[in-house]
XYZ file of C-alpha atoms in Angstrom:
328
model
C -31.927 5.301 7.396
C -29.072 3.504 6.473
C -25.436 3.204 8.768
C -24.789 6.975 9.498
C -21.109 6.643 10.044
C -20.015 3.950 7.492
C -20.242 5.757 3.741
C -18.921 2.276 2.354
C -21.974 1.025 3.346
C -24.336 3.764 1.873
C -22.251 3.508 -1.695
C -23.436 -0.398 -1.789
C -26.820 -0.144 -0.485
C -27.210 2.786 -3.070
C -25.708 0.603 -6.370
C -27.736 -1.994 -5.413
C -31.245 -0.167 -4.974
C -30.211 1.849 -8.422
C -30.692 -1.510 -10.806
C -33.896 -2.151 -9.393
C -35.367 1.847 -10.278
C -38.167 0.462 -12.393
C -39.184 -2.158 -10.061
C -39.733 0.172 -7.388
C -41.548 2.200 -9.637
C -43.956 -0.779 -10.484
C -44.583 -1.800 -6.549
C -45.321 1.690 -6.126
C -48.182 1.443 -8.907
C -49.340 -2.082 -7.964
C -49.306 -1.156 -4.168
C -50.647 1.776 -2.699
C -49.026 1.296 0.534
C -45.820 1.501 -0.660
C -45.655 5.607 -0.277
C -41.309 5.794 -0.435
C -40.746 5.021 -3.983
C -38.207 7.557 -4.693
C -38.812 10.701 -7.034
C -36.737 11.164 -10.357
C -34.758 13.696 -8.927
C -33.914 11.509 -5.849
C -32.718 8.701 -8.619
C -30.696 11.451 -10.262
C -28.866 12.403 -6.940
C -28.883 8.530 -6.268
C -27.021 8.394 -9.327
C -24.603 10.661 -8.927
C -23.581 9.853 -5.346
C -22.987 6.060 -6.676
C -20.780 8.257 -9.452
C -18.667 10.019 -6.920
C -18.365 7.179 -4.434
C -17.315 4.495 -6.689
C -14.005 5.644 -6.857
C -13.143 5.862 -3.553
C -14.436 2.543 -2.573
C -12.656 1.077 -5.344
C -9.278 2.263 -4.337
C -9.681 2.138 -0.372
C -10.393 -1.709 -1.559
C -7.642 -1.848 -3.332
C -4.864 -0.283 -0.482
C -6.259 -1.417 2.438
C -6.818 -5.043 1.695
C -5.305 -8.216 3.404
C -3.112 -8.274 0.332
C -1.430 -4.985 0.201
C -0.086 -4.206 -3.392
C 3.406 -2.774 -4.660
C 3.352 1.002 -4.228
C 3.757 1.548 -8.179
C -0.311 0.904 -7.943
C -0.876 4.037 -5.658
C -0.312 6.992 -7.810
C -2.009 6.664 -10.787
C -5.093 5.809 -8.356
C -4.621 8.837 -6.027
C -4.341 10.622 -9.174
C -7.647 9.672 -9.828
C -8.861 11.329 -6.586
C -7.748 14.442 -7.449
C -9.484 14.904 -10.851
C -12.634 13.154 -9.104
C -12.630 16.006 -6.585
C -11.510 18.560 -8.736
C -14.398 17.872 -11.260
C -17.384 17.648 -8.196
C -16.322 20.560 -6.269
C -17.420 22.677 -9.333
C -20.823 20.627 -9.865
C -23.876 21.669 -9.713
C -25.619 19.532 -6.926
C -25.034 21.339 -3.987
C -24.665 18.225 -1.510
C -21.751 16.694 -3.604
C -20.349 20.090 -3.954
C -20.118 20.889 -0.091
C -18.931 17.245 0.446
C -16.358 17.123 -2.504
C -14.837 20.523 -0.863
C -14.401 19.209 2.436
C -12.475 16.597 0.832
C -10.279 18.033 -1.172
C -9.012 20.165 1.709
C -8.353 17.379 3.242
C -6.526 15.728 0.371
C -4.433 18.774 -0.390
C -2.983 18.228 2.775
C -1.658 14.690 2.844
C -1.066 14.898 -0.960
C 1.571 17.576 -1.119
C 3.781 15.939 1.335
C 3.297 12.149 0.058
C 3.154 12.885 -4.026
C 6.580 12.676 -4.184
C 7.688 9.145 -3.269
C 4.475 7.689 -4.978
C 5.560 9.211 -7.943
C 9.093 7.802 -7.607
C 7.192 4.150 -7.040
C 5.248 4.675 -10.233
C 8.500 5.902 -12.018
C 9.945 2.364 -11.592
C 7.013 0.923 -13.277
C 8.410 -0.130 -16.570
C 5.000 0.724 -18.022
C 4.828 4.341 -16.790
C 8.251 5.953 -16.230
C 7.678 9.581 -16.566
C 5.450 9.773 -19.900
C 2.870 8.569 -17.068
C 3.871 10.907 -14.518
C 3.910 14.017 -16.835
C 0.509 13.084 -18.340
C -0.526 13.039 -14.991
C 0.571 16.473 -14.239
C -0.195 17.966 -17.666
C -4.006 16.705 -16.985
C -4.118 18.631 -13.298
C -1.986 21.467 -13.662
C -0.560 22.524 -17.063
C 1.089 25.490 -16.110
C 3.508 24.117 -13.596
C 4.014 20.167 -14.725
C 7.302 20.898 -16.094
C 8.252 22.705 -12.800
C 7.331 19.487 -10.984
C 8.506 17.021 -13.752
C 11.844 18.961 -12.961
C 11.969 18.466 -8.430
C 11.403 15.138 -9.129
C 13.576 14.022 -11.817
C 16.162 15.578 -9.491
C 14.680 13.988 -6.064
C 15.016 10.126 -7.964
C 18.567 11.070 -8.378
C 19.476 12.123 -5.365
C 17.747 9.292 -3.672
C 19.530 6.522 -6.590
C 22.943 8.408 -5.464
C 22.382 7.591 -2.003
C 22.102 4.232 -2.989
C 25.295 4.163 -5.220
C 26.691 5.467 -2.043
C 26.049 2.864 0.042
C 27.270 0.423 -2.403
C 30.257 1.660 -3.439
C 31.182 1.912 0.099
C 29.894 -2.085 1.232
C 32.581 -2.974 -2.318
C 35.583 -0.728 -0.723
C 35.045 -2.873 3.151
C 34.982 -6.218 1.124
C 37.923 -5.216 -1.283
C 40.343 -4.723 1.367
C 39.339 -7.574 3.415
C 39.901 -9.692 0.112
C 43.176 -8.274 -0.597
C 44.506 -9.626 2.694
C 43.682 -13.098 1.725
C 46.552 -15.272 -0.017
C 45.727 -15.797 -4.432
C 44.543 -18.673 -5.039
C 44.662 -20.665 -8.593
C 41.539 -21.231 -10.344
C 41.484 -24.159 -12.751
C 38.496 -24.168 -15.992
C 37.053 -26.042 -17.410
C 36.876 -25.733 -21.282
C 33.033 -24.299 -20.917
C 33.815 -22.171 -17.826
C 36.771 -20.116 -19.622
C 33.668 -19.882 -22.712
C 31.706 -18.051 -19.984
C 34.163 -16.495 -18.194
C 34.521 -14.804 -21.624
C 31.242 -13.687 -22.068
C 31.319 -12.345 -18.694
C 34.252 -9.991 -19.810
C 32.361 -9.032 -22.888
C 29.596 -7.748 -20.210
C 31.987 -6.040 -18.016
C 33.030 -4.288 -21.005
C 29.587 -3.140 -22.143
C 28.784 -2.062 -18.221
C 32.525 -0.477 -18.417
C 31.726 1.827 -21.624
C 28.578 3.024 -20.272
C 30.105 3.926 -17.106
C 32.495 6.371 -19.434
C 29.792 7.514 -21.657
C 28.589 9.322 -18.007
C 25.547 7.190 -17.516
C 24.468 5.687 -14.239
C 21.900 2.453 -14.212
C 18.899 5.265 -13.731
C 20.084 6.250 -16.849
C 19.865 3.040 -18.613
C 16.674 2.089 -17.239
C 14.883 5.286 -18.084
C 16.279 5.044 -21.681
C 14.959 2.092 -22.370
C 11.459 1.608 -24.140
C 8.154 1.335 -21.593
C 6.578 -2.235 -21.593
C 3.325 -1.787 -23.467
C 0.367 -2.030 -20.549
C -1.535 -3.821 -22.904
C 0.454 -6.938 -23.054
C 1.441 -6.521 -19.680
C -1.564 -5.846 -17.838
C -0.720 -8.327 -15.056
C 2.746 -7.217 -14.656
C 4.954 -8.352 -11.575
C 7.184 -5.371 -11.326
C 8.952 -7.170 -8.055
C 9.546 -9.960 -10.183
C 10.379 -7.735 -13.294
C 12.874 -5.831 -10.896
C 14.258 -9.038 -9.586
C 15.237 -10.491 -13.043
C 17.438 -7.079 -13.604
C 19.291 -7.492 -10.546
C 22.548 -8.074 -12.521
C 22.217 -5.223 -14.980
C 20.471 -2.680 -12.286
C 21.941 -3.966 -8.994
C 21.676 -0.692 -6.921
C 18.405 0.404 -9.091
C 16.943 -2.906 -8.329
C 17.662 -2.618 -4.790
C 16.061 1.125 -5.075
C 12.990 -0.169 -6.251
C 12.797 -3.048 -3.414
C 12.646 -0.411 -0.685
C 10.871 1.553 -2.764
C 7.718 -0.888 -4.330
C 7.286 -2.469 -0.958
C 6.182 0.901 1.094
C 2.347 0.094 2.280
C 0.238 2.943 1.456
C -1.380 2.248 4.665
C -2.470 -0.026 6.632
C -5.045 0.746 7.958
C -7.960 -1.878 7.449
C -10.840 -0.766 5.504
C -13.518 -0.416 7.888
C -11.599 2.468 9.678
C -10.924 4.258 6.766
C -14.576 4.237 5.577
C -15.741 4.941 8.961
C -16.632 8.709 9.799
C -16.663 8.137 13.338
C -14.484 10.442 15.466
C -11.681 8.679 17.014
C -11.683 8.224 20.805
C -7.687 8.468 20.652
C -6.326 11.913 18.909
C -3.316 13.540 18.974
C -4.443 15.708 21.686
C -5.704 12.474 23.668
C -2.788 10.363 23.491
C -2.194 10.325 27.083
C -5.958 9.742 28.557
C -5.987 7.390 31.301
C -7.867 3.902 30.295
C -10.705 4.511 32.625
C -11.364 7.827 30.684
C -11.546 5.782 27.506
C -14.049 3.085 28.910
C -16.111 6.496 29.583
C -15.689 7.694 26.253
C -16.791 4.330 24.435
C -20.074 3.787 26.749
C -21.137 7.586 26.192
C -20.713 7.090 22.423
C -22.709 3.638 22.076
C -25.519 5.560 24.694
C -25.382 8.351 21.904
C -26.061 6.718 18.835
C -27.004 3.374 20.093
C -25.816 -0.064 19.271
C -28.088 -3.249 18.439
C -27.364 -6.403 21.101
C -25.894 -10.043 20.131
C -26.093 -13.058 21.189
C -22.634 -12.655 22.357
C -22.747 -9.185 23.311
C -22.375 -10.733 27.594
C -19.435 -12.997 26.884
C -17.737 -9.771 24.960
C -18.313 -7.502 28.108
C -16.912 -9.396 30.183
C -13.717 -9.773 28.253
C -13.901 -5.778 27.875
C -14.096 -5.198 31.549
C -11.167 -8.081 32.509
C -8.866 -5.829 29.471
C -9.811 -2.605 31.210
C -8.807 -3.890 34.562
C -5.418 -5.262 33.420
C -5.416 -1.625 31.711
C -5.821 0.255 34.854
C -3.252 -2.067 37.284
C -0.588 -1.422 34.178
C -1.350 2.218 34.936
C -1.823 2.408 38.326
């Protein structure tokens, strides 16, 4: 009865209807013409569905928003997914079971090509680093965590190398176009030479670890993780920002890195279970063809009529005219 092709809208007419169980059990006694009070199994299943669906509405929230958060958010949540799934496609209701399956096929698909570089985003959260990654892993699949702890300790540092690359290589264009510039005296001040100083004392610490063999991913992963309970509300752009100096190819790593949207895709499509009119193997269907396509879906499952349903035909038609000349 409810919106066949819009789950989101299932999960919130379901949570709602579950806090009010024992009121619809009391209209049913006071009124005997009230003959749809659901059974206790049908509250059980109604229960469980709001269990499995939670999650998913939480995070497609979350990711497909108007404000789209840093990618460091995205793995730990997609994590989630997995354990979700893997944990209902072994239940025993048989409806969650056949839809949790579907899904996970689904998921194993994207997931094994995108797991990498979400990991890598949640790797330059200073409250995860790997401990979070390989508890992760450990919790999916013990037997082969350390095999993928290992590809992708080794794919961060190929990807931070390619950033040291790039660097090293902008410093070499702008030393020679300084050396062919005339020296110029610098006067101090008595507090400048007290910092210009200091700032040899931190060329020397940056100097020594450069000898001891260890890069800035080094450094950073070294250091002790922020505890998430005092930083719940972490700004890791911010956080990445004030470590420019120290970490100034890591930092500019974890800029490209933090700011990759998940998707964006707004969250009415990705709820939807609608087919789409455009596919991969209808990429190249003439506009008329898709004003066919619309109007034989909406006389297939029907569509309820506004008050400005007129004034919106009529802008659908001029579009599909412009459409067609374009084409023509």
């Amino acid at each position: 009865m409810d919106v066949p092709t819009r789950w989101n809208s299932t999960y919130v007419m379901l949570d709602s209807a579950i806090k009010y169980k024992r009121a619809f059990g009391c209209l049913a006694i006071r009124d005997r013409n009230y003959v749809h009070c659901p059974l206790d199994d049908e509250w059980n299943r109604v229960a469980k569905m709001c269990e499995f669906l939670k999650p998913f509405f939480v995070m497609t929230n979350l990711i497909s928003g108007s404000t789209y958060p840093t990618s460091n958010r995205y793995f730990m949540q997609v994590w989630k997914i997995e354990s979700l799934l893997r944990e209902f496609v072994v239940c025993d209701d048989l409806v969650i079971k056949e839809m949790a399956s579907k899904m996970m096929t689904k998921f194993s698909k994207y997931w094994h090509d995108y797991c990498e570089i979400l990991a890598i985003g949640a790797i330059l959260d200073p409250r995860m680093k790997f401990e979070a990654i390989q508890f992760a892993y450990r919790k999916i699949e013990p037997s082969t965590s350390e095999k993928t702890i290992s590809a992708l300790r080794k794919k961060i540092y190929e990807l931070f190398d390619e950033y040291e690359k790039v660097k090293s290589n902008e410093s070499n264009v702008s030393s020679s176009n300084v050396s062919l510039l005339p020296p110029q005296q610098i006067s101090y001040t008595d507090d400048e030479q007290v910092l210009d100083t200091f700032d040899e004392y931190v060329d020397y610490l940056s100097q020594n670890a450069s000898a001891n063999g260890k890069s800035e991913l080094d450094l950073y992963l070294e250091e002790g993780n922020l505890d998430p309970k005092f930083h719940e509300k972490l700004d890791v752009l911010a956080y990445w920002r004030d470590r420019r100096d120290r970490y100034p190819n890591l930092s500019q790593m974890a800029y490209d890195v933090l700011s990759i949207p998940i998707t964006t895709v707004a969250s009415e499509s990705a709820f939807s279970l609608g087919s789409r009119v455009l596919t991969k193997y209808r990429s190249t269907i003439l506009p008329e063809n898709v004003e066919l396509l619309i109007l034989t879906q909406n006389w297939l499952h029907g569509f309820e009529e506004l008050d400005g349903d007129k004034v919106d035909m009529k802008r659908e038609e001029i579009v599909i005219d412009f459409s067609v000349q374009d084409s023509n």
